PDB file of C-alpha atoms and ligand atoms in Angstrom:
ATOM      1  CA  UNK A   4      19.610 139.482  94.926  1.00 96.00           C
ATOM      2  CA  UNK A   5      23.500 139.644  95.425  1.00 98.00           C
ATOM      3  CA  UNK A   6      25.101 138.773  98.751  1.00 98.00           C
ATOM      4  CA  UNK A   7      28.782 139.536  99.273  1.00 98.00           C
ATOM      5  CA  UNK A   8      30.140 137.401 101.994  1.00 99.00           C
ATOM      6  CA  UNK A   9      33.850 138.201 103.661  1.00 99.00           C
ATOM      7  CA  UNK A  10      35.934 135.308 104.989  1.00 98.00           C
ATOM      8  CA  UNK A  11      33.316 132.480 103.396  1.00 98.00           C
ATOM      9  CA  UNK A  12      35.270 129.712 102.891  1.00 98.00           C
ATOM     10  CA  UNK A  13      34.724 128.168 106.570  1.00 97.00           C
ATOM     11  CA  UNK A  14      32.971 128.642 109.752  1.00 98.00           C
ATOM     12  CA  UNK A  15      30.074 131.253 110.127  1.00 98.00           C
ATOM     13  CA  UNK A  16      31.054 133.031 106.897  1.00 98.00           C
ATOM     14  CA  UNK A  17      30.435 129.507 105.347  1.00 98.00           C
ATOM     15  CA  UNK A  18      27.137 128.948 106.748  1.00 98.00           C
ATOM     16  CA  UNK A  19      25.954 132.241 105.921  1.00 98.00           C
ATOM     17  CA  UNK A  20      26.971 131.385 102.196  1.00 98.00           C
ATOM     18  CA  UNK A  21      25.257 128.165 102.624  1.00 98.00           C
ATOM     19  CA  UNK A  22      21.932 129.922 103.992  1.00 98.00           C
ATOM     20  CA  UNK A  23      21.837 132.265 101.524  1.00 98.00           C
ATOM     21  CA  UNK A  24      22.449 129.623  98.583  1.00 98.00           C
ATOM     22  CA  UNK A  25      19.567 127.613  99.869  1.00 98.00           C
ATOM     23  CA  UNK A  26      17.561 130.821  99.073  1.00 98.00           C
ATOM     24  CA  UNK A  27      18.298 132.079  95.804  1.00 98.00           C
ATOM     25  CA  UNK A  28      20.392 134.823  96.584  1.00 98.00           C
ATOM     26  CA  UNK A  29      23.307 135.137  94.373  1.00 98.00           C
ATOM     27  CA  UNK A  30      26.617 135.474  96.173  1.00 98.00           C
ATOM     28  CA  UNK A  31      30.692 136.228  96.292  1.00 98.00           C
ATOM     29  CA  UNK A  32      32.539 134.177  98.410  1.00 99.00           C
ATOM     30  CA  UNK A  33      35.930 135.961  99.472  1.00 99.00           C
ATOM     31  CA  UNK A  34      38.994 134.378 101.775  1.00 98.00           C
ATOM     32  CA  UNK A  35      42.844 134.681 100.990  1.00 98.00           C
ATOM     33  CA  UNK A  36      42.785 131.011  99.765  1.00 98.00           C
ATOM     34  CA  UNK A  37      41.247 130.293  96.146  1.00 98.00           C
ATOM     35  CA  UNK A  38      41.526 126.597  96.273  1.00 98.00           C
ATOM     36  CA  UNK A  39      39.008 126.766  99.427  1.00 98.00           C
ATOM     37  CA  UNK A  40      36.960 128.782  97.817  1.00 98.00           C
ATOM     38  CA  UNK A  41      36.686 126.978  94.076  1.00 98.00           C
ATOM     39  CA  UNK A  42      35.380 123.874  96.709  1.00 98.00           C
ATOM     40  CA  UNK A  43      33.225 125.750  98.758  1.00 98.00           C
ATOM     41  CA  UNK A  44      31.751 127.119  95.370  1.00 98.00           C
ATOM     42  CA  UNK A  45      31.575 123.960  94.120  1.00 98.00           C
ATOM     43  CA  UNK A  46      29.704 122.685  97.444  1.00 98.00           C
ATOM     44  CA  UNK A  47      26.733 125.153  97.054  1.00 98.00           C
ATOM     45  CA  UNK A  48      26.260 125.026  93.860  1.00 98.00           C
ATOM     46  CA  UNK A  49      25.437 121.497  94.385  1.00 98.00           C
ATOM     47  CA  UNK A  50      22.926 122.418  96.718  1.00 98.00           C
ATOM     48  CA  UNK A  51      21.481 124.959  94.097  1.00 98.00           C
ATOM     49  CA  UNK A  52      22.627 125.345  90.514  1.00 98.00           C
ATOM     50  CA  UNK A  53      20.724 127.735  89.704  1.00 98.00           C
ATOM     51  CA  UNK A  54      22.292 130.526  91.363  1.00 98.00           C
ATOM     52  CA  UNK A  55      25.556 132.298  90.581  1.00 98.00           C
ATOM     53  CA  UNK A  56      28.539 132.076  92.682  1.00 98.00           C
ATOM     54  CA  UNK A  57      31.841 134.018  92.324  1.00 98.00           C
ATOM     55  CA  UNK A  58      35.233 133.870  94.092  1.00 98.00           C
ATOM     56  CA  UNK A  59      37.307 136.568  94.801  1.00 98.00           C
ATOM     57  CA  UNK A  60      40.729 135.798  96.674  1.00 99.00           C
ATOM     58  CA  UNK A  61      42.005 139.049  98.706  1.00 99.00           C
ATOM     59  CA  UNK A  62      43.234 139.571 102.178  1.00 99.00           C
ATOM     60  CA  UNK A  63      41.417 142.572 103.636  1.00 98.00           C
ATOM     61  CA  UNK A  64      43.060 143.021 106.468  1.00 98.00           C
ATOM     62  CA  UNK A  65      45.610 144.655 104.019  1.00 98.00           C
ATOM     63  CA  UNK A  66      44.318 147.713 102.086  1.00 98.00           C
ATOM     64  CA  UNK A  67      45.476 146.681  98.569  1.00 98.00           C
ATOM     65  CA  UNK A  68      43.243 143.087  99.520  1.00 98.00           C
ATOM     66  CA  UNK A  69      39.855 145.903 100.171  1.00 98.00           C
ATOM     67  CA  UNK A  70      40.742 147.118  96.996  1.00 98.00           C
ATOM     68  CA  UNK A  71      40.929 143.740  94.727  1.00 98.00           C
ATOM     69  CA  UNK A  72      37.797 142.828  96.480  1.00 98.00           C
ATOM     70  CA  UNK A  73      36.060 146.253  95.384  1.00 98.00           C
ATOM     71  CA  UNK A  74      37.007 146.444  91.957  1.00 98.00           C
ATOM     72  CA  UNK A  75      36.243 142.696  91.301  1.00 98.00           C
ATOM     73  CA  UNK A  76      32.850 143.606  92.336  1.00 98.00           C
ATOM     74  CA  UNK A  77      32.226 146.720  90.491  1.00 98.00           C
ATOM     75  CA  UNK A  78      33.468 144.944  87.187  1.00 98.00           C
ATOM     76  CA  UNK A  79      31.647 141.860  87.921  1.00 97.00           C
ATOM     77  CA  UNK A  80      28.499 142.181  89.437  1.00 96.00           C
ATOM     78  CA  UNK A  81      25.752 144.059  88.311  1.00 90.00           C
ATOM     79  CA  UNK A  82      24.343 144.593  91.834  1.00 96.00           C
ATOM     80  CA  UNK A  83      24.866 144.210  95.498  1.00 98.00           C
ATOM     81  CA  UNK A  84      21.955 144.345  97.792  1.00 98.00           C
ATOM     82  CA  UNK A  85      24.168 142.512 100.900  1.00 98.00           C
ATOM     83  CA  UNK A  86      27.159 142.860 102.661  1.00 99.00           C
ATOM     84  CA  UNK A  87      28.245 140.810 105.252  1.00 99.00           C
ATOM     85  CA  UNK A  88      31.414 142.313 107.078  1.00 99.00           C
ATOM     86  CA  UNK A  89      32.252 138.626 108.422  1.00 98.00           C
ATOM     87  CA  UNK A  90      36.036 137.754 107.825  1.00 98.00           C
ATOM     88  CA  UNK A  91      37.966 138.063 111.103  1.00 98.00           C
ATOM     89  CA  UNK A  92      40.402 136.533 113.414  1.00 97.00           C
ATOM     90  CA  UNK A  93      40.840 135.364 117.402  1.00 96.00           C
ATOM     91  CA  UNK A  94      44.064 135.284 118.501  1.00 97.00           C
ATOM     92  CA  UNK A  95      44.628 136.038 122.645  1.00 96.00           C
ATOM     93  CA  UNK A  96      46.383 138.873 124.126  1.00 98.00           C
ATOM     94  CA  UNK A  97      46.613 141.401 127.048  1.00 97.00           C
ATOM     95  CA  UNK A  98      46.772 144.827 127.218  1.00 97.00           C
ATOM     96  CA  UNK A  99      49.449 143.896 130.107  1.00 97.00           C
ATOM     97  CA  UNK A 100      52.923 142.391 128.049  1.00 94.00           C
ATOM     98  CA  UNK A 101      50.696 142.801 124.974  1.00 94.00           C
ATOM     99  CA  UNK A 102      52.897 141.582 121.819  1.00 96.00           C
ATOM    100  CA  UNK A 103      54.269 144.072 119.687  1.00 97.00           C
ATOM    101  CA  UNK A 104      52.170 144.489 116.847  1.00 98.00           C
ATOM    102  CA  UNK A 105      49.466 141.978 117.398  1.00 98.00           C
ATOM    103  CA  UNK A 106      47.051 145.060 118.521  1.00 98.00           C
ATOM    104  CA  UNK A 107      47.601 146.266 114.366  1.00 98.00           C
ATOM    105  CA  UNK A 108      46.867 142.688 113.553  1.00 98.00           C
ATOM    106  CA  UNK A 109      43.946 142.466 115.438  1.00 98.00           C
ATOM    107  CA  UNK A 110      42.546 145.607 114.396  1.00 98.00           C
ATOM    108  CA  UNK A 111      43.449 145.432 110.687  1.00 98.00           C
ATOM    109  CA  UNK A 112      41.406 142.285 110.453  1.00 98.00           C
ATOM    110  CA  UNK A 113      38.531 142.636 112.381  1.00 98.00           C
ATOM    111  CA  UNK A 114      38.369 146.746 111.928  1.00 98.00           C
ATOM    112  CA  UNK A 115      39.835 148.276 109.160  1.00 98.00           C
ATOM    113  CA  UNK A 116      38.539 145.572 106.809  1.00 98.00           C
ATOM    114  CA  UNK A 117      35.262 146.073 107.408  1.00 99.00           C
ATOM    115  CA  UNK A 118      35.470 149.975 107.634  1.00 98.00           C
ATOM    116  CA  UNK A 119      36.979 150.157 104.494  1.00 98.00           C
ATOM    117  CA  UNK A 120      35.363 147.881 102.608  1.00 99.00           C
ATOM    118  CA  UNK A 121      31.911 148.930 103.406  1.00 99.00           C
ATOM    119  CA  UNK A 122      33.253 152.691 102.380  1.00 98.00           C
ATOM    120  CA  UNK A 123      34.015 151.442  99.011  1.00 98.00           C
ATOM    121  CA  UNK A 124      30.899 149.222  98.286  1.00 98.00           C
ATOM    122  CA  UNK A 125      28.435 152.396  99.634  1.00 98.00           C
ATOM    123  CA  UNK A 126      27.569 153.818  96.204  1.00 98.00           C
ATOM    124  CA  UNK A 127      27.175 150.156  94.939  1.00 98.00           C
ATOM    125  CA  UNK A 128      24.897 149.312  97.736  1.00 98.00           C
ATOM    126  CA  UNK A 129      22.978 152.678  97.656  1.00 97.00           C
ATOM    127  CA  UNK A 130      21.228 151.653  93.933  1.00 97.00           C
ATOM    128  CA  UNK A 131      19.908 148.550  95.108  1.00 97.00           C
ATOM    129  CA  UNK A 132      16.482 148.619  96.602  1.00 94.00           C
ATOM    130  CA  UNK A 133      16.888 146.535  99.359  1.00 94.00           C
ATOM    131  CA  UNK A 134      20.361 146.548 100.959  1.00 98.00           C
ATOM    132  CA  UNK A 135      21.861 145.309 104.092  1.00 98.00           C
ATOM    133  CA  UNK A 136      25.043 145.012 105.578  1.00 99.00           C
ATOM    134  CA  UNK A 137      25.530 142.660 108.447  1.00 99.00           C
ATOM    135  CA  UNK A 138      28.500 143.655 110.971  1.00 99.00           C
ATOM    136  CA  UNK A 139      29.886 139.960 112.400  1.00 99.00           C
ATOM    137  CA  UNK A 140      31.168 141.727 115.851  1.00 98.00           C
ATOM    138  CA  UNK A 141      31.480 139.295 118.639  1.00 98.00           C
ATOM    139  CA  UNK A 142      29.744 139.123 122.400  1.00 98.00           C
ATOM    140  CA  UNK A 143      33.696 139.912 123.005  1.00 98.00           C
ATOM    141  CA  UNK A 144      32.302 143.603 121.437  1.00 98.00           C
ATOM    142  CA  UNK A 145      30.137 143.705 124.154  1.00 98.00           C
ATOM    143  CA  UNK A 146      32.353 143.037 127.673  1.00 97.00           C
ATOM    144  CA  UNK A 147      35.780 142.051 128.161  1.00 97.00           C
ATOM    145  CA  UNK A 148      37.121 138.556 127.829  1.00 90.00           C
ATOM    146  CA  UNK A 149      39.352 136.786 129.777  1.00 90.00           C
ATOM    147  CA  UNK A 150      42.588 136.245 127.906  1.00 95.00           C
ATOM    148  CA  UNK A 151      41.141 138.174 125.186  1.00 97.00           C
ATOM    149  CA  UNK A 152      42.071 141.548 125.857  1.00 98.00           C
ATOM    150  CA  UNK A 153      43.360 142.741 122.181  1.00 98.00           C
ATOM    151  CA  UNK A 154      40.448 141.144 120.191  1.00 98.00           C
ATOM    152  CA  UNK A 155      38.117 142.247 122.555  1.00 98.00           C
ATOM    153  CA  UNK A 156      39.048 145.886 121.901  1.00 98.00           C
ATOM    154  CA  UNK A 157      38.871 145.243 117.854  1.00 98.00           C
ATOM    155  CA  UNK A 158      35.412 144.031 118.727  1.00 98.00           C
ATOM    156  CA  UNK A 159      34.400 146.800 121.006  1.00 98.00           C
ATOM    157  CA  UNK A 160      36.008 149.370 117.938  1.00 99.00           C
ATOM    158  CA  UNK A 161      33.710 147.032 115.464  1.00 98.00           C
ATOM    159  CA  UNK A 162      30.491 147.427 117.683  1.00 98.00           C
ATOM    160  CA  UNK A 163      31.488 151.180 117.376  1.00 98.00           C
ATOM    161  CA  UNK A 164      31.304 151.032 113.836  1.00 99.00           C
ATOM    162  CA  UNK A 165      28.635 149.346 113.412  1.00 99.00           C
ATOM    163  CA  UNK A 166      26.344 151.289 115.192  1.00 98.00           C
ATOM    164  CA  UNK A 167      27.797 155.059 114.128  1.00 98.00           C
ATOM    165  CA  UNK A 168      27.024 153.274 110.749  1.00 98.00           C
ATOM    166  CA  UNK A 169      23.302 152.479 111.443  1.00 98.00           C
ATOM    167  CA  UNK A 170      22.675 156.293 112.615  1.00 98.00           C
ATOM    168  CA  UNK A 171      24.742 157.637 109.296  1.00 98.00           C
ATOM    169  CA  UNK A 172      22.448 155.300 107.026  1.00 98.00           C
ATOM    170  CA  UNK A 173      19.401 155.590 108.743  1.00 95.00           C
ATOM    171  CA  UNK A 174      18.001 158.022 105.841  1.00 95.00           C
ATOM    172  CA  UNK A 175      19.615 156.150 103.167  1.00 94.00           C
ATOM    173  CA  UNK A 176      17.556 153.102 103.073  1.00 91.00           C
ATOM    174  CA  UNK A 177      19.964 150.683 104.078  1.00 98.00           C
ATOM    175  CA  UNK A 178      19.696 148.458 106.961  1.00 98.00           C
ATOM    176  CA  UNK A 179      22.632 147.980 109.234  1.00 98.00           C
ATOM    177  CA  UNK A 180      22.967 145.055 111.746  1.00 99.00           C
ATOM    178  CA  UNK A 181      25.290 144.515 113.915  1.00 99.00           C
ATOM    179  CA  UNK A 182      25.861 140.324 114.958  1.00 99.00           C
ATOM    180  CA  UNK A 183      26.831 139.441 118.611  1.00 98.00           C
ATOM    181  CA  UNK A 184      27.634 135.891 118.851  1.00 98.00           C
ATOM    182  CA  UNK A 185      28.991 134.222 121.428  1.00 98.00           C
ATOM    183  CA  UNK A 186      31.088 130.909 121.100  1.00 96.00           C
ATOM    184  CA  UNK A 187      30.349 129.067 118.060  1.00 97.00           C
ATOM    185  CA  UNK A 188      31.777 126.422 116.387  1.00 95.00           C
ATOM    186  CA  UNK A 189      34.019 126.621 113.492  1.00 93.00           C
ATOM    187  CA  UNK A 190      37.844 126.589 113.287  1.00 88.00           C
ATOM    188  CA  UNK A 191      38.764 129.180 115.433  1.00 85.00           C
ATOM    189  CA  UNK A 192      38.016 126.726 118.127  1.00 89.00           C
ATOM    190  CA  UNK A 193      40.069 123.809 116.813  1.00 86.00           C
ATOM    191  CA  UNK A 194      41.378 120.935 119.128  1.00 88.00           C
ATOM    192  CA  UNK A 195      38.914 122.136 122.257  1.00 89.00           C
ATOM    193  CA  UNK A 196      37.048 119.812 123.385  1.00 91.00           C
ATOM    194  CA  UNK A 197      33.811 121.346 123.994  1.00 91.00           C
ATOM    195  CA  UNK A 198      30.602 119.077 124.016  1.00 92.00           C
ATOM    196  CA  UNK A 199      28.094 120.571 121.714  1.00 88.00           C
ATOM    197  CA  UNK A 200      25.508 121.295 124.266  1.00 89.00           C
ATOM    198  CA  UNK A 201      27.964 124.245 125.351  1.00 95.00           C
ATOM    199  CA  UNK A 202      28.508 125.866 122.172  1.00 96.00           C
ATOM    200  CA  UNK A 203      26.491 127.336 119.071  1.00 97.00           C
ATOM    201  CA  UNK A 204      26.767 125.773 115.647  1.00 96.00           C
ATOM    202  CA  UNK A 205      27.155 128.510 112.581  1.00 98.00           C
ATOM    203  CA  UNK A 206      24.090 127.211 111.276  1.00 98.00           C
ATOM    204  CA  UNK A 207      22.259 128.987 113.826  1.00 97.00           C
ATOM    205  CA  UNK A 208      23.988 132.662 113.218  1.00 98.00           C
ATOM    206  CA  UNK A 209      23.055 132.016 109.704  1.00 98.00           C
ATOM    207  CA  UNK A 210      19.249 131.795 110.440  1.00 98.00           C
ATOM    208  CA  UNK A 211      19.371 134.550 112.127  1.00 98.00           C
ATOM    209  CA  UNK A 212      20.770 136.796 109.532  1.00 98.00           C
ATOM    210  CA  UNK A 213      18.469 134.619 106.974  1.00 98.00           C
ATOM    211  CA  UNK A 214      15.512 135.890 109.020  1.00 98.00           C
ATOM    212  CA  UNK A 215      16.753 139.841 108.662  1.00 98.00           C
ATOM    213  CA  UNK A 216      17.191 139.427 105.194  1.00 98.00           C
ATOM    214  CA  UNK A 217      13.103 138.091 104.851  1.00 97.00           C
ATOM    215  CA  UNK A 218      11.697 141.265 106.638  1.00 97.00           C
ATOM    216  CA  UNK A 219       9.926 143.820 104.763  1.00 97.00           C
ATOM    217  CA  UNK A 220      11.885 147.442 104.035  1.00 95.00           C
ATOM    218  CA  UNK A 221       9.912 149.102 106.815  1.00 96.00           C
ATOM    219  CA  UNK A 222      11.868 146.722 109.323  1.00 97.00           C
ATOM    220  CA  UNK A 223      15.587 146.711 110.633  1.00 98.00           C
ATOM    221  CA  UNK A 224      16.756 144.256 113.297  1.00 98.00           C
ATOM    222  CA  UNK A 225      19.671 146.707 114.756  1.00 98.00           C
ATOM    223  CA  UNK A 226      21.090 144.205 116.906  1.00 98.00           C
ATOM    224  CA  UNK A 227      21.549 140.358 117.509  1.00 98.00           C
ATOM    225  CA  UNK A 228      23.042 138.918 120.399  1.00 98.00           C
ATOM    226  CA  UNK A 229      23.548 135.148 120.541  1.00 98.00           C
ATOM    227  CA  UNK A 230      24.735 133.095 123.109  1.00 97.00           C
ATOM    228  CA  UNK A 231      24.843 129.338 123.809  1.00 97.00           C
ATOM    229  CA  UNK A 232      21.887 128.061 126.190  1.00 96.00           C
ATOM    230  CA  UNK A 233      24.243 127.326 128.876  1.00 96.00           C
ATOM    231  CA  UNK A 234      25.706 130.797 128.733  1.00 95.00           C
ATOM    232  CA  UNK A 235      29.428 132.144 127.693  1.00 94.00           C
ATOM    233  CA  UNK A 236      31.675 129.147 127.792  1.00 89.00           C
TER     234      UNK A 236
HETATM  235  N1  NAP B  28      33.518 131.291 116.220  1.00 87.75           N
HETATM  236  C1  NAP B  28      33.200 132.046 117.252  1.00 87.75           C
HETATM  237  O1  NAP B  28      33.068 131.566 118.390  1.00 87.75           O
HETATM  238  C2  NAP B  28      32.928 133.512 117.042  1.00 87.75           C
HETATM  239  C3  NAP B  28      32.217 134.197 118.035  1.00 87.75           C
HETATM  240  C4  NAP B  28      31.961 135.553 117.848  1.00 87.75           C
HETATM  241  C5  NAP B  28      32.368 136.202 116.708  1.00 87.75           C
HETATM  242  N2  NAP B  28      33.069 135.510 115.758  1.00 87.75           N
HETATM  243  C6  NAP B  28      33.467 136.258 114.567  1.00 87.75           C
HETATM  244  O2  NAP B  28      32.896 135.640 113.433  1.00 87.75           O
HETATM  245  C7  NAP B  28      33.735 135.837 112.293  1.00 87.75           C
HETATM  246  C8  NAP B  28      34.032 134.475 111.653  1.00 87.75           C
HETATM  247  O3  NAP B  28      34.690 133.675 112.619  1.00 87.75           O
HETATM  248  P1  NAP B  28      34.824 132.084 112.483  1.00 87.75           P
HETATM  249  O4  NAP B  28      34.941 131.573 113.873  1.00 87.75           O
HETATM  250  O5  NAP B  28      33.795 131.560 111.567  1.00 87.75           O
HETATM  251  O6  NAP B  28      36.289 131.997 111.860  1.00 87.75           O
HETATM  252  P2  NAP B  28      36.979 130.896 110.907  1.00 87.75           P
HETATM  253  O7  NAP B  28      36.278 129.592 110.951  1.00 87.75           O
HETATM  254  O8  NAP B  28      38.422 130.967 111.256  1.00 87.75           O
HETATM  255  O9  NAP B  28      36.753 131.527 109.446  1.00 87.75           O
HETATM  256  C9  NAP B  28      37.255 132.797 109.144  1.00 87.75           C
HETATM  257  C10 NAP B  28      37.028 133.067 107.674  1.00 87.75           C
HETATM  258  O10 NAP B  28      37.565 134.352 107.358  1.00 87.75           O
HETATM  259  C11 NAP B  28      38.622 134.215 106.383  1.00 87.75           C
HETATM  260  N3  NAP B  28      39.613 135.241 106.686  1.00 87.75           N
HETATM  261  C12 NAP B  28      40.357 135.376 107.811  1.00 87.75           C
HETATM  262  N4  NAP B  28      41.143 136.451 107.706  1.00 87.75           N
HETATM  263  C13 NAP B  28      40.901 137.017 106.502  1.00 87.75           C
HETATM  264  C14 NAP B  28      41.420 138.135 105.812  1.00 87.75           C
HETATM  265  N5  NAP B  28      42.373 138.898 106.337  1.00 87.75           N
HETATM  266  N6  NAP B  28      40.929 138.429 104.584  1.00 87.75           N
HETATM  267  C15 NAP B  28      39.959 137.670 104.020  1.00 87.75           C
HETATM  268  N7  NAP B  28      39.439 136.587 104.621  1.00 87.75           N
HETATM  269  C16 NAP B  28      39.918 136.252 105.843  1.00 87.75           C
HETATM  270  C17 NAP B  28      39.106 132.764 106.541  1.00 87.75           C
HETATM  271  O11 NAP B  28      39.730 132.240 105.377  1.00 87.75           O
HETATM  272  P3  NAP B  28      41.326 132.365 105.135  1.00 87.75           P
HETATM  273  O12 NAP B  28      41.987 132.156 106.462  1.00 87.75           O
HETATM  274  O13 NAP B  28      41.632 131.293 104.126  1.00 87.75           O
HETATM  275  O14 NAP B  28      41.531 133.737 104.585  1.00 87.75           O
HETATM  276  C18 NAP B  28      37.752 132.071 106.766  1.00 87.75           C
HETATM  277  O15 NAP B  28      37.052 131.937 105.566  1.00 87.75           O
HETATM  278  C19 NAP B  28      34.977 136.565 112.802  1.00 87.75           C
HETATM  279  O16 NAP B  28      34.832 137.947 112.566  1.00 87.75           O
HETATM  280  C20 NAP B  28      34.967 136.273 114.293  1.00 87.75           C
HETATM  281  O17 NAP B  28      35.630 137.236 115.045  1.00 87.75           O
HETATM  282  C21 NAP B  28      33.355 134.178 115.885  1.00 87.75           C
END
């Protein structure tokens, strides 16, 4: 089994990697930085030799970055049975004063990345016999967020997605989930200090997805929504 992971040199991308490493399943690891990624390959293969990692550097929130990372995997590897549509970015805005241009930022990375993407890996997906694509929206996809305004609406336009995509693959054998977490740790949340009781690690996104990926075809988990114990921070 091949797993292509976006944005899977750090945070939940990472652990996803990791998870899927620790389970046989082949894998791509993609971010715009191949030094991180040449480590990060290097990491997991220490944790299991015996499966086969490759990088691909490309930024996909440009469409000439979609396209690198297609045709690297249609010359490369001779199947993909997962997609996870994880790379992304948080960076705060309002509607109200809203920054010129950081709307098209927001959306190119967290939207149009995934939309396109998925597009061009369909017909590669579509011959294995067990695919899966895995949608990393955000509980920010799901009601507004104070301070958050812009990413909130690439999020809500990702849940969108997501879930159109579901209904236009239901007959096509390929399970589509979409991923709700709430705040987990990883770099986006740099220099807070937040004790760990109030926030998720990626290790537990990762299990979730882990546990999709070991049900049997009759079974599709549509939705996951994942929030720390103590609720949104
Ligand atoms: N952490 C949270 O609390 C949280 C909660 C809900 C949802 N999410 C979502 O989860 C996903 C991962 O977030 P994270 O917190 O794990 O972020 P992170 O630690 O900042 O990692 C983001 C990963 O994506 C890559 N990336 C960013 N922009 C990219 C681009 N244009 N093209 C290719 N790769 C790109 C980064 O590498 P480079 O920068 O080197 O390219 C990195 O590998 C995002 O979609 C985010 O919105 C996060």
């Amino acid at each position: 089994m091949y797993a292509l992971v976006t944005g899977s040199s750090k945070g939940i991308g990472f652990a996803i990697a990791r998870k899927f490493v620790q389970n046989g399943i082949h894998l791509i690891l993609n971010s715009r930085n191949i030094i991180e990624l040449e480590s990060v390959r290097a990491e997991l293969l220490g944790i299991n030799p015996s499966v086969k990692i490759l990088c691909c550097e490309a930024d996909l929130s440009k469409k000439r970055g979609i396209e690198t990372l297609s045709e690297f995997i249609y010359k490369e590897c001779k199947e993909l049975d997962i997609l996870v549509n994880n790379a992304g970015v948080y960076l705060p805005g309002n509607i109200i004063h809203s920054e010129e241009g950081l709307l098209e930022k927001l959306m190119n990375a967290n939207l149009y990345s995934a939309f396109y993407l998925t597009n061009s890996l369909l017909p590669k997906l579509r011959k294995s016999q067990a695919a899966s694509i895995f949608n990393i929206c955000s509980i920010a996809g799901l009601d507004p967020y104070k301070g958050g305004s812009l990413y909130c609406i690439s999020k809500f336009a990702m849940n969108g997605f997501s879930r159109c995509l579901r209904q236009e693959l239901l007959n096509d054998s390929i399970k589509v989930t979409t991923v709700y977490p709430g705040a987990t740790w990883s770099d986006s949340w740099k220099g807070a200090t937040i004790p760990d009781s109030r926030i998720m690690q990626a290790e537990d996104v990762a299990e979730a997805i882990i546990s999709c990926v070991r049900m049997s075809p009759a079974a599709v988990v549509e939705e996951i929504i994942m929030r720390p114990q103590l609720g949104d921070l």
